[in-house]
Coordinates of C-alpha atoms in Angstrom, one line a residue:
X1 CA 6.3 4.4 -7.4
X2 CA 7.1 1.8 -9.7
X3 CA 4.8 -0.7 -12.3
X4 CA 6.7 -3.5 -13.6
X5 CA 9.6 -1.8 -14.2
X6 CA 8.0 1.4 -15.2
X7 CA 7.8 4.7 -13.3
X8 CA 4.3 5.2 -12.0
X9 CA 5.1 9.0 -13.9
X10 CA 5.3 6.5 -17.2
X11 CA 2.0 4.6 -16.1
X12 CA 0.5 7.4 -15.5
X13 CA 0.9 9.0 -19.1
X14 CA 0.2 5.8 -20.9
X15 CA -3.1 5.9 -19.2
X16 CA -3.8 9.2 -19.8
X17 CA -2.6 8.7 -23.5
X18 CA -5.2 5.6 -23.5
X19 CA -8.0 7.6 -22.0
X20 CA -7.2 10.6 -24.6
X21 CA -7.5 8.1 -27.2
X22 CA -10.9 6.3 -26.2
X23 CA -12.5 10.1 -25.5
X24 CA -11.8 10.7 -29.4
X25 CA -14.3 8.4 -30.4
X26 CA -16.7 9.7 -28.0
X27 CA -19.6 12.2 -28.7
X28 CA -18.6 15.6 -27.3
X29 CA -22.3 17.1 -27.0
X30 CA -23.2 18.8 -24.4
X31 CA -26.8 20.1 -22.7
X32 CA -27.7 23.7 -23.4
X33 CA -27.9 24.5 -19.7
X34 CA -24.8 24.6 -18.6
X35 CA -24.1 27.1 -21.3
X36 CA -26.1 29.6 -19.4
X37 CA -24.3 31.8 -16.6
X38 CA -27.3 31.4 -14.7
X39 CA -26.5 27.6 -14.7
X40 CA -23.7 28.0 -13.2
X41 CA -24.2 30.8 -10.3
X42 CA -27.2 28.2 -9.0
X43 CA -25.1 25.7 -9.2
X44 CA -22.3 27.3 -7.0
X45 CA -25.0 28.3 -4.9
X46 CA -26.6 25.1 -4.2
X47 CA -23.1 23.6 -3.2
X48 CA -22.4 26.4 -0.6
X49 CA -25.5 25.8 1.4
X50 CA -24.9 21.8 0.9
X51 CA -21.6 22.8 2.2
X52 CA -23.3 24.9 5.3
X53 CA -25.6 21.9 6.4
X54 CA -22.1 19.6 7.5
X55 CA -22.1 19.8 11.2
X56 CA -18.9 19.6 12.8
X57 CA -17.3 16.3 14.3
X58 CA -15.3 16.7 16.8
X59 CA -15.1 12.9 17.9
X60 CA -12.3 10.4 18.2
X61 CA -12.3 8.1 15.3
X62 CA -12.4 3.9 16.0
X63 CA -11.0 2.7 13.2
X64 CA -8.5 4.1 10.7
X65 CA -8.5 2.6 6.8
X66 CA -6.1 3.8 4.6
X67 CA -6.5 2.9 1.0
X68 CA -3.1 3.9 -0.9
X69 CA -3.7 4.1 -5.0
X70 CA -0.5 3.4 -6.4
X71 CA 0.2 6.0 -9.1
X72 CA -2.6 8.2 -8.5
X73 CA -1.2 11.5 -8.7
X74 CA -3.9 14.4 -9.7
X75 CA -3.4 13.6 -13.5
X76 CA -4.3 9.9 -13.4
X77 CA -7.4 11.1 -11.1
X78 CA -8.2 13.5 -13.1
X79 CA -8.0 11.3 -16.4
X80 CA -10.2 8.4 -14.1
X81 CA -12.8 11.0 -13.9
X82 CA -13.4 11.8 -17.7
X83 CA -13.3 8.5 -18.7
X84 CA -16.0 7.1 -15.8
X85 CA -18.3 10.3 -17.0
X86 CA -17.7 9.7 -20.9
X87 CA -18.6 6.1 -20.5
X88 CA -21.9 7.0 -19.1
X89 CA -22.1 9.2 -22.3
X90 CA -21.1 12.0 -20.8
X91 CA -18.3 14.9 -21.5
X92 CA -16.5 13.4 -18.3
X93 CA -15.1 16.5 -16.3
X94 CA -18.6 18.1 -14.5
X95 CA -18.6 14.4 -13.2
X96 CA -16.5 13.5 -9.3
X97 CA -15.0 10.0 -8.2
X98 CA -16.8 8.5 -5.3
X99 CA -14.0 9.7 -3.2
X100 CA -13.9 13.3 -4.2
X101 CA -17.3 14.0 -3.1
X102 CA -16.5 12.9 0.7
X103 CA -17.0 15.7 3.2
X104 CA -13.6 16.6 4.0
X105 CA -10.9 16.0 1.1
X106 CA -7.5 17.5 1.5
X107 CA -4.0 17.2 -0.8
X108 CA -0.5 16.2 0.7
X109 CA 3.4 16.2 -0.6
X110 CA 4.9 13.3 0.0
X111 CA 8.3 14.1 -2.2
X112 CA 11.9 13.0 -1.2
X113 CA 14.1 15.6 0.5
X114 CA 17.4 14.3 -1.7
X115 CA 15.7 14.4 -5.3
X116 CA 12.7 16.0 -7.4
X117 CA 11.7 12.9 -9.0
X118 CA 10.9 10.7 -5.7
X119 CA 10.1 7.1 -5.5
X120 CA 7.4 5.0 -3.4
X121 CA 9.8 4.2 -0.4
X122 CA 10.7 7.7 0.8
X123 CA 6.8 8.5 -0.3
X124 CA 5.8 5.7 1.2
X125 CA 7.5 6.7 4.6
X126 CA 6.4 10.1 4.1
X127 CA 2.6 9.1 3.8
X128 CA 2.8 6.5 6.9
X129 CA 5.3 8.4 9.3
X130 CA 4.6 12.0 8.4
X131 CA 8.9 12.3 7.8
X132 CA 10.1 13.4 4.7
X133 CA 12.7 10.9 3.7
X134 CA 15.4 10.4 1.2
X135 CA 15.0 8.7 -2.1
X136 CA 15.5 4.9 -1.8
X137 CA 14.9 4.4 1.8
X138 CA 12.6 2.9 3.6
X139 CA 11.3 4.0 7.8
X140 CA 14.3 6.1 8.4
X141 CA 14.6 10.1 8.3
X142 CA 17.0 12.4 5.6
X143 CA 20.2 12.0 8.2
X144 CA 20.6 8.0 6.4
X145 CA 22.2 7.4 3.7
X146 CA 20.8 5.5 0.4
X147 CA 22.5 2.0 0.7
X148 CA 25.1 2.4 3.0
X149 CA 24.3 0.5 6.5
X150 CA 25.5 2.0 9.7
X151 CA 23.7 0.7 12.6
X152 CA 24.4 3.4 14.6
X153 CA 23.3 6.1 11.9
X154 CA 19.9 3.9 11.6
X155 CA 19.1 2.8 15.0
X156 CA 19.1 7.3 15.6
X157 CA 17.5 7.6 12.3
X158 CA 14.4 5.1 12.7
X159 CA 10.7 6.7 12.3
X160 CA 7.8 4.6 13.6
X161 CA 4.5 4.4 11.2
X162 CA 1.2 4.4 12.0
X163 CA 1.2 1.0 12.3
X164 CA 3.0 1.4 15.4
X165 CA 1.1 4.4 16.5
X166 CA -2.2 2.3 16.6
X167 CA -0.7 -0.6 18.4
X168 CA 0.5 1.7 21.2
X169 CA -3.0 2.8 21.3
X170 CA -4.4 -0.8 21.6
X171 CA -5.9 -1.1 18.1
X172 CA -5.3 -4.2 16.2
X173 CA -3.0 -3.3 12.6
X174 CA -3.4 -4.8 9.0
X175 CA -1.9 -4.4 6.0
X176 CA -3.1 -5.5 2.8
X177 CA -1.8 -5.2 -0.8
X178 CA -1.4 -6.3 -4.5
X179 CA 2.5 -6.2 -4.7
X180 CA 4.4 -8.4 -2.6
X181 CA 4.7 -7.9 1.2
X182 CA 8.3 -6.5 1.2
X183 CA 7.6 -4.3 -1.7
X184 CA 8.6 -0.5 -0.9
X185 CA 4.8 0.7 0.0
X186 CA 4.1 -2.1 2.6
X187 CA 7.5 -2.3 4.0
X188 CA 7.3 1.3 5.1
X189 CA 4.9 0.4 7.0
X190 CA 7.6 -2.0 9.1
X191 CA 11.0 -2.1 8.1
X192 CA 13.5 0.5 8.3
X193 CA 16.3 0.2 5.3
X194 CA 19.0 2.3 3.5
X195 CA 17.5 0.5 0.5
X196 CA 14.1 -0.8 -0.2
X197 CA 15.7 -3.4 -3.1
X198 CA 17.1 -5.3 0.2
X199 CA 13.8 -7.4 0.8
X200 CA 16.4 -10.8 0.6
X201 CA 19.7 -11.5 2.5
X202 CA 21.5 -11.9 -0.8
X203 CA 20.5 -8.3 -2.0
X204 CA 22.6 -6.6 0.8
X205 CA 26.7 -6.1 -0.5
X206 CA 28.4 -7.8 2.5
X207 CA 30.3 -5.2 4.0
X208 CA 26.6 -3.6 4.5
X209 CA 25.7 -7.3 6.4
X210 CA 28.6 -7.7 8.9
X211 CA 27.3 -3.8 10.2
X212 CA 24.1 -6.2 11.0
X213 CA 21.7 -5.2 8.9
X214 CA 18.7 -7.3 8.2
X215 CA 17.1 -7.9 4.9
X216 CA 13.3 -6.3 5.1
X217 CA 11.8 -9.9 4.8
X218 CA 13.4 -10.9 8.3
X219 CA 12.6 -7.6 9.4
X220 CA 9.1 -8.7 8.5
X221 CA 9.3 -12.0 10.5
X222 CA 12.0 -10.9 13.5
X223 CA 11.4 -7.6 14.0
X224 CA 9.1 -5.1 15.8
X225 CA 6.3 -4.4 14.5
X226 CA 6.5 -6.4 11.7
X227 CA 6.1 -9.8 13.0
X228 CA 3.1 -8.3 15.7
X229 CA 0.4 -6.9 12.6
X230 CA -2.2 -8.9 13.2
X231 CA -3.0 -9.7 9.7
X232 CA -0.9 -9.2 6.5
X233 CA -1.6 -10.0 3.3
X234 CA -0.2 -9.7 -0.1
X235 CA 2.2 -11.7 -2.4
X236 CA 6.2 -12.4 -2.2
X237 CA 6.3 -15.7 -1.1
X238 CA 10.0 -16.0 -3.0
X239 CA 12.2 -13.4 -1.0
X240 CA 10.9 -15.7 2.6
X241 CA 12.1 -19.3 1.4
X242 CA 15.9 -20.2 0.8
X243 CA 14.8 -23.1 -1.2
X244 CA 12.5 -21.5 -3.0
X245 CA 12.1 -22.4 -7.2
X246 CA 13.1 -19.1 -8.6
X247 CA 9.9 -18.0 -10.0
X248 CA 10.4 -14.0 -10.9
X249 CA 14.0 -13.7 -12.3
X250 CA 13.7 -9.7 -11.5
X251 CA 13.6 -10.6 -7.8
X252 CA 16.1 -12.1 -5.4
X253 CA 16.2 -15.4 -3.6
X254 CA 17.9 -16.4 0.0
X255 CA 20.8 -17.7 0.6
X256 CA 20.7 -17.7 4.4
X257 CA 19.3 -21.0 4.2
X258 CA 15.9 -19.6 6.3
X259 CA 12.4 -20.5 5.8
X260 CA 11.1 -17.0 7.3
X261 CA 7.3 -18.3 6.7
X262 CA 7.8 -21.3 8.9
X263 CA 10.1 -19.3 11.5
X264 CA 6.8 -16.4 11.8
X265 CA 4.8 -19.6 12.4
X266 CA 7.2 -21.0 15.2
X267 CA 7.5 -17.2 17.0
X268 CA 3.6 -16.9 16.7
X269 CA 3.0 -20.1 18.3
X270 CA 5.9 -19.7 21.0
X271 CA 3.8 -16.4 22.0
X272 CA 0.5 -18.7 22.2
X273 CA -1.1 -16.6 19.4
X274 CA -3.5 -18.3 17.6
X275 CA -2.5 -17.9 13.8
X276 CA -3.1 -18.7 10.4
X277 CA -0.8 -19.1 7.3
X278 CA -2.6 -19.3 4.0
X279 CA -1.0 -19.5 0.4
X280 CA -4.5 -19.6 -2.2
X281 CA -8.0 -17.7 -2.3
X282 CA -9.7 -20.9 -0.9
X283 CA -8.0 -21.1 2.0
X284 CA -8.0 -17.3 2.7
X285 CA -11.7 -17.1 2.6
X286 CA -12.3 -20.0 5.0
X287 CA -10.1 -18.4 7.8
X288 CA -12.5 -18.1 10.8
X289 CA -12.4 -14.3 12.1
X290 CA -11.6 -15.6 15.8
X291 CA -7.8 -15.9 14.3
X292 CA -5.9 -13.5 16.0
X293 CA -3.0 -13.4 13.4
X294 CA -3.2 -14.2 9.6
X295 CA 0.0 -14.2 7.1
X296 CA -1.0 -14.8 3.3
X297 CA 1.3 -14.7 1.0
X298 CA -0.5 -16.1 -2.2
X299 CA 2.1 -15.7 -5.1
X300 CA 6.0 -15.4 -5.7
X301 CA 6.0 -12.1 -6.3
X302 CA 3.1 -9.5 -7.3
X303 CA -0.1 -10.5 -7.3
X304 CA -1.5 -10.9 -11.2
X305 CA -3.3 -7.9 -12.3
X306 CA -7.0 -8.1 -11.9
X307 CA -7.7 -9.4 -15.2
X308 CA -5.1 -11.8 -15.0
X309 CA -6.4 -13.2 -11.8
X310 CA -6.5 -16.9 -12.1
X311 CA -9.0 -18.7 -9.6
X312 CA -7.2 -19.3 -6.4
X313 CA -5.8 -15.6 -6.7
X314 CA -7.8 -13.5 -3.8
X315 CA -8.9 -10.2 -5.3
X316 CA -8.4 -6.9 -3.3
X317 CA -11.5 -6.7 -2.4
X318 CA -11.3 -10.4 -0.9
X319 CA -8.3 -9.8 1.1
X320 CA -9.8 -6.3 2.7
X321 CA -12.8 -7.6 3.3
X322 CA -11.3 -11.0 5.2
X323 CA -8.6 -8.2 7.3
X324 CA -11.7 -5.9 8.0
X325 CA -13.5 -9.2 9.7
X326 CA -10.4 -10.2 11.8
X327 CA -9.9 -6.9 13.3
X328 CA -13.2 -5.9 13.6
X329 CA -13.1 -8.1 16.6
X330 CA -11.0 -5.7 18.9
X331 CA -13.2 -3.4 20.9
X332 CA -10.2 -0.1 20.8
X333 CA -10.7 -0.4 16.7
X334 CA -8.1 -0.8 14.1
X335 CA -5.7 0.3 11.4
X336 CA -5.2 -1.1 8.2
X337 CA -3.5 0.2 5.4
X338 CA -4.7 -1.4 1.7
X339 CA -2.5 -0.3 -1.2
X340 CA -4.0 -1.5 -4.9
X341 CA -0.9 -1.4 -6.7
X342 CA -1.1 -3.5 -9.5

């Protein structure tokens, strides 16, 4: 996965690196008790009968949330860990992250089939299809290729996420998240591309447009399932708007001449959906819940990072919370996918 440029394998060891640095100055000390064999033979004791007292549950699940941590790989977890126990003024490694002490935790592989060093969009496909995929590429399985567009190749090699899975099974969809909309970890979750860079027209070489491809932001607004999700959330307002002020000079602009926002709005109200388009916090937070669709794309690009966040910026917590009221409403449940990656 990527950060600003970065690979989430270079985040990750400049975190670590900081964390490293800030334990230094910590007090090591520990508590005589756990010295003691005997400390440690209750201990593994008391969490096999904790473990014992879990009764099975064997029911269908309602509603599916998926929270995707962008660059949290077992090293960055494991770094998160220390520092939360040393800043309580503890050593930092007997302590557990709120999600490591759920009742059932499990590891997956989500690597590309084509390379050992993947990146977020085969991953990302990976994680939300369950089909390995090839570096680069975004809802299709390892028989595409990385930026060559064949629509007969594609249209065979399409994998459907569980977006899709949970509208076939009535639920309402979401998908929420600190990077733009088209960024590779969303768009897996809707497009299908030989490249995930393609999220504007003007991205795609030409001989790859007249095979018909679309660029990931039409897919978003034209395409099945994309323009169906009942609520989506996120930044990128840049790669939808042909006459858009270039704002993020690392990013693309149309040149289709489309206004993909204002087109979404026209196909939702041709449906007779009733919709909402928001572009600030404000106007997010005052979206009544009976709105049965909600775009928001509240920046250019990325989202700030949190402690960035200027005051009509919606936090992650805002946005989830605002998705979680919408489609609480359906009575078959929901699925929404929130990815913090910035």
């Amino acid at each position: 996965m990527r950060f600003q440029g970065y690979s989430c394998q270079v985040f990750s060891c400049r975190v670590f690196i900081f964390v490293l640095s800030f334990l230094s100055a910590i007090d090591s000390s520990f508590s005589v008790e756990d010295t003691t064999g005997a400390y440690w033979i209750e201990l593994g004791r008391t969490e096999i009968e904790e473990g014992l007292k879990v009764l099975r549950n064997e029911r269908v699940g309602k509603n599916v949330i998926l929270f995707v941590g962008d660059g949290m790989g077992l090293s960055t977890v494991t770094a998160g860990r220390i520092f939360k126990g040393q800043l309580a003024g503890h050593r930092g490694e007997e302590g557990f992250l709120s999600f490591e002490k759920f009742r059932n935790v499990g590891l997956l592989k989500t690597y590309n089939i084509d390379r050992q060093v993947p990146d977020s969009a085969g991953t990302a496909t990976a994680l939300f299809t369950g089909v390995k995929a090839n570096y680069y590429t975004l809802g299709l399985d390892g028989t595409a290729t990385f930026n060559v567009c064949r629509s007969d190749v594609e249209e065979k090699a399409k994998v459907d996420s569980m977006i899709v899975w949970g509208m076939a099974a009535g639920k309402s969809t979401g998908v929420v998240t600190t990077t733009r909309v088209t960024h590779a970890t969303p768009a897996a979750t809707f497009a299908h591309s030989a490249n995930r860079d393609w999220e504007c027209d003007t991205e795609i070489p030409e001989a790859e447009r007249q095979n018909g491809c679309k660029d990931i932001s039409r897919q978003l607004v034209e395409n099945e399932p994309g323009r169906s999700i009942n609520v989506f959330l996120g930044g990128g307002e840049q790669t939808f708007r042909s006459n858009f002020t270039k704002n993020d000079s690392s990013l693309c602009i149309r040149g289709d001449g489309e206004d993909l926002i204002s087109n979404w709005m026209k196909y939702q109200e041709n449906q007779n959906r009733k919709f909402q388009y928001v572009a600030d916090k404000k106007s997010l937070l005052a979206v009544d819940s009976s709105v049965d669709y909600l775009l928001g794309i509240f920046s250019p690009s990325n989202l700030p990072y949190d402690k960035d966040r200027g005051s009509q910026d919606p936090s992650l917590e805002e946005m989830t919370a605002k998705a979680i009221q919408i489609l609480s409403r359906n009575s078959k449940g929901y699925v929404l996918i929130v990815e913090g990656g910035r």
